[in-house]
Short mmCIF file of C-alpha atoms in Angstrom, two decimals:
data_model
loop_
_atom_site.label_atom_id
_atom_site.label_comp_id
_atom_site.label_asym_id
_atom_site.label_seq_id
_atom_site.Cartn_x
_atom_site.Cartn_y
_atom_site.Cartn_z
CA MET P 1 38.74 -61.44 169.14
CA MET P 2 38.90 -64.00 166.47
CA ARG P 3 35.53 -62.48 164.30
CA SER P 4 38.09 -59.01 164.68
CA LEU P 5 40.60 -60.13 162.83
CA ILE P 6 38.47 -62.17 160.43
CA PRO P 7 37.56 -58.46 158.65
CA ALA P 8 40.92 -56.94 158.99
CA ALA P 9 42.43 -60.50 156.67
CA LEU P 10 39.85 -60.04 154.33
CA ILE P 11 40.73 -55.85 153.79
CA CYS P 12 44.29 -56.60 153.43
CA PHE P 13 44.22 -59.31 151.23
CA GLY P 14 41.46 -56.99 148.63
CA ALA P 15 44.01 -54.45 149.14
CA SER P 16 46.82 -56.41 148.20
CA ALA P 17 45.21 -57.82 145.54
CA CYS P 18 43.87 -54.67 143.76
CA SER P 19 47.77 -53.11 144.48
CA GLU P 20 49.16 -54.98 141.38
CA THR P 21 48.39 -53.19 138.94
CA THR P 22 49.10 -53.69 134.50
CA GLN P 23 51.69 -51.05 133.41
CA VAL P 24 50.30 -49.28 130.26
CA SER P 25 53.15 -48.18 129.43
CA ASP P 26 54.68 -51.40 128.66
CA ASP P 27 52.52 -52.26 125.53
CA LEU P 28 51.83 -48.92 124.70
CA GLN P 29 55.21 -48.16 122.86
CA GLU P 30 54.70 -50.95 120.78
CA SER P 31 50.81 -49.80 119.89
CA GLN P 32 52.36 -46.48 119.38
CA THR P 33 53.41 -46.57 115.60
CA ASP P 34 52.39 -42.61 114.18
CA THR P 35 54.21 -40.27 116.72
CA ALA P 36 51.70 -37.85 114.72
CA ASN P 37 49.02 -39.40 115.84
CA PRO P 38 49.05 -42.14 118.44
CA THR P 39 45.24 -42.77 118.81
CA GLY P 40 44.96 -43.66 114.97
CA ARG P 41 41.50 -41.31 114.81
CA THR P 42 41.49 -39.26 111.80
CA GLU P 43 39.27 -35.84 111.77
CA ARG P 44 36.45 -35.79 109.49
CA ILE P 45 36.53 -32.10 108.77
CA GLY P 46 34.02 -31.51 106.03
CA ALA P 47 32.76 -35.52 106.21
CA ASN P 48 28.53 -35.51 106.04
CA PRO P 49 27.16 -35.86 109.21
CA GLY P 50 24.96 -38.93 107.75
CA GLU P 51 28.44 -41.22 106.58
CA ARG P 52 28.95 -44.24 107.56
CA PRO P 53 32.88 -44.94 106.79
CA VAL P 54 33.70 -48.91 105.84
CA ARG P 55 35.34 -50.36 108.76
CA ILE P 56 38.24 -52.78 108.43
CA GLY P 57 39.37 -55.77 109.82
CA GLU P 58 36.79 -57.38 111.51
CA GLY P 59 38.17 -60.59 111.19
CA GLY P 60 40.85 -59.74 113.28
CA PRO P 61 45.10 -59.57 113.53
CA ARG P 62 45.49 -62.80 111.72
CA PHE P 63 43.44 -62.36 108.37
CA ASP P 64 43.08 -59.70 105.84
CA ALA P 65 41.70 -56.66 106.37
CA CYS P 66 39.06 -57.19 103.94
CA GLN P 67 38.42 -61.19 103.74
CA ALA P 68 36.76 -61.39 100.59
CA MET P 69 37.01 -60.04 97.12
CA GLY P 70 33.90 -59.84 94.50
CA ARG P 71 33.51 -58.70 90.90
CA VAL P 72 30.27 -55.74 90.21
CA THR P 73 28.10 -57.58 88.27
CA GLY P 74 23.99 -58.20 87.31
CA LEU P 75 23.83 -54.17 86.66
CA ARG P 76 20.28 -52.73 86.03
CA ALA P 77 21.81 -49.54 84.92
CA ALA P 78 24.97 -48.28 83.69
CA GLU P 79 26.24 -48.15 87.17
CA LEU P 80 26.01 -49.13 90.62
CA ASP P 81 25.35 -46.66 92.67
CA VAL P 82 28.08 -46.46 95.81
CA LEU P 83 26.38 -45.11 98.81
CA ILE P 84 28.28 -43.11 102.10
CA SER P 85 26.01 -45.45 104.33
CA PRO P 86 23.63 -48.44 104.01
CA PHE P 87 20.56 -47.30 103.29
CA ASP P 88 18.29 -46.62 100.16
CA ALA P 89 18.22 -43.14 100.79
CA ALA P 90 21.92 -42.35 101.21
CA GLU P 91 23.53 -39.74 99.63
CA ARG P 92 25.54 -41.44 96.26
CA LYS P 93 29.09 -41.05 96.22
CA ASP P 94 30.46 -43.12 93.53
CA GLY P 95 29.61 -45.15 90.69
CA LEU P 96 30.83 -48.41 89.88
CA PRO P 97 30.94 -50.33 86.01
CA ALA P 98 30.21 -54.10 85.42
CA GLY P 99 33.34 -56.78 86.12
CA GLN P 100 34.87 -53.50 88.44
CA LEU P 101 36.63 -55.95 91.06
CA VAL P 102 35.74 -54.85 94.48
CA HIS P 103 37.22 -55.48 97.98
CA ILE P 104 34.21 -56.82 100.75
CA CYS P 105 35.41 -55.84 103.81
CA THR P 106 31.98 -55.39 106.66
CA ARG P 107 28.44 -56.36 105.65
CA SER P 108 25.03 -54.91 107.10
CA HIS P 109 23.17 -56.37 110.14
CA ASP P 110 20.83 -57.44 107.69
CA GLN P 111 23.54 -58.34 104.84
CA GLN P 112 21.97 -56.00 102.28
CA TRP P 113 25.10 -54.26 102.13
CA LEU P 114 28.67 -54.13 101.53
CA GLY P 115 30.78 -51.93 102.72
CA ILE P 116 33.68 -52.41 100.28
CA VAL P 117 37.11 -50.81 99.18
CA TYR P 118 37.70 -50.28 95.38
CA ASP P 119 40.58 -48.66 93.13
CA ASP P 120 38.98 -46.81 90.56
CA SER P 121 42.26 -45.07 89.26
CA ALA P 122 43.53 -48.21 86.77
CA THR P 123 42.27 -47.66 83.11
CA ALA P 124 39.09 -50.09 82.81
CA GLU P 125 40.11 -53.12 80.27
CA PRO P 126 37.20 -54.49 78.47
CA SER P 127 37.12 -58.07 79.13
CA ALA P 128 35.59 -60.51 76.21
CA ASP P 129 32.29 -60.42 77.38
CA GLY P 130 32.79 -55.93 77.43
CA THR P 131 32.52 -55.27 80.71
CA ALA P 132 35.61 -53.25 82.90
CA THR P 133 38.08 -55.38 84.52
CA SER P 134 39.65 -52.57 86.54
CA GLY P 135 40.23 -52.61 90.29
CA SER P 136 43.89 -54.10 90.29
CA LEU P 137 45.28 -52.25 93.51
CA ASP P 138 45.53 -53.71 96.56
CA CYS P 139 44.43 -50.60 98.80
CA GLY P 140 46.21 -52.14 101.84
CA VAL P 141 43.67 -54.46 102.40
CA SER P 142 44.79 -57.58 101.72
CA SER P 143 47.10 -57.82 104.78
CA PRO P 144 46.24 -58.35 108.50
CA VAL P 145 45.81 -55.23 110.14
CA ARG P 146 46.13 -54.74 114.03
CA SER P 147 42.87 -54.21 115.46
CA LYS P 148 39.20 -52.73 113.72
CA ARG P 149 39.66 -49.04 112.47
CA ASN P 150 37.47 -47.05 109.28
CA TYR P 151 39.68 -47.34 106.55
CA ASP P 152 41.16 -44.48 105.09
CA GLY P 153 42.80 -44.45 102.04
CA PRO P 154 44.69 -44.69 99.59
CA CYS P 155 41.75 -46.10 97.86
CA LYS P 156 37.88 -45.09 97.74
CA SER P 157 35.64 -47.12 99.94
CA GLY P 158 31.64 -46.70 100.27
CA TRP P 159 28.64 -48.97 100.62
CA VAL P 160 26.98 -51.40 97.71
CA GLU P 161 23.75 -53.50 97.50
CA SER P 162 25.28 -57.08 97.86
CA THR P 163 22.62 -58.10 94.91
CA PHE P 164 25.26 -56.81 92.43
CA VAL P 165 28.27 -58.06 93.87
CA LYS P 166 29.68 -61.32 93.23
CA LEU P 167 31.41 -63.23 95.10
CA VAL P 168 35.07 -64.08 93.27
CA ALA P 169 37.76 -65.13 96.21
CA GLY P 170 37.53 -65.34 99.67
#
C-alpha cells in the first residue's frame, strides 16, 4: 500500500509545481511602448541580403548603447570605406574622411572590424591639422537601451576596419 502512495504523491507534487505560472502579461505593458510595432522589429525591404546590421546595447541596460567613441585616422586613401558587413569583399556603403568621429557599438569576432554609428550631416570643419571634425550628433546611442537590437537610426551605420579608428573615449 505504501508503494502505491509514493508514485501518486510524486505525481501530485509534480503537477502542483507545474501549475505555478508566470504571467507574461505582467511585464508586457512595460515592454510594449510602441503600440504600432510592439516587437521592435523592422522590415528590411530592399535591404541587401548580405548586409549585417550594427548591433547596439551589447553592454546591457546599464551602459550606453554604444560604449566608445573613435576618430578616423591613418588613412591610406582619401576616405575610409564603410561596408555593409564585416568582410573585405562586402559592398561599400559610404566613406568617412580623416577626423570623423564615430560611435563604436560592436566588433567582429576577430576584432578586425568595428560596427559603427556616425553622423555625416554635420558640416565638416577642418581642424588645425586639416582633418575633418564632423560627427556631433548623439545618434541616440549615448544612453542605455533596454536590450540588444539592430541600430535603426537617425544616423548612419556600417562596418569599418578597426586599424583606421583610434579610440578617443570609452
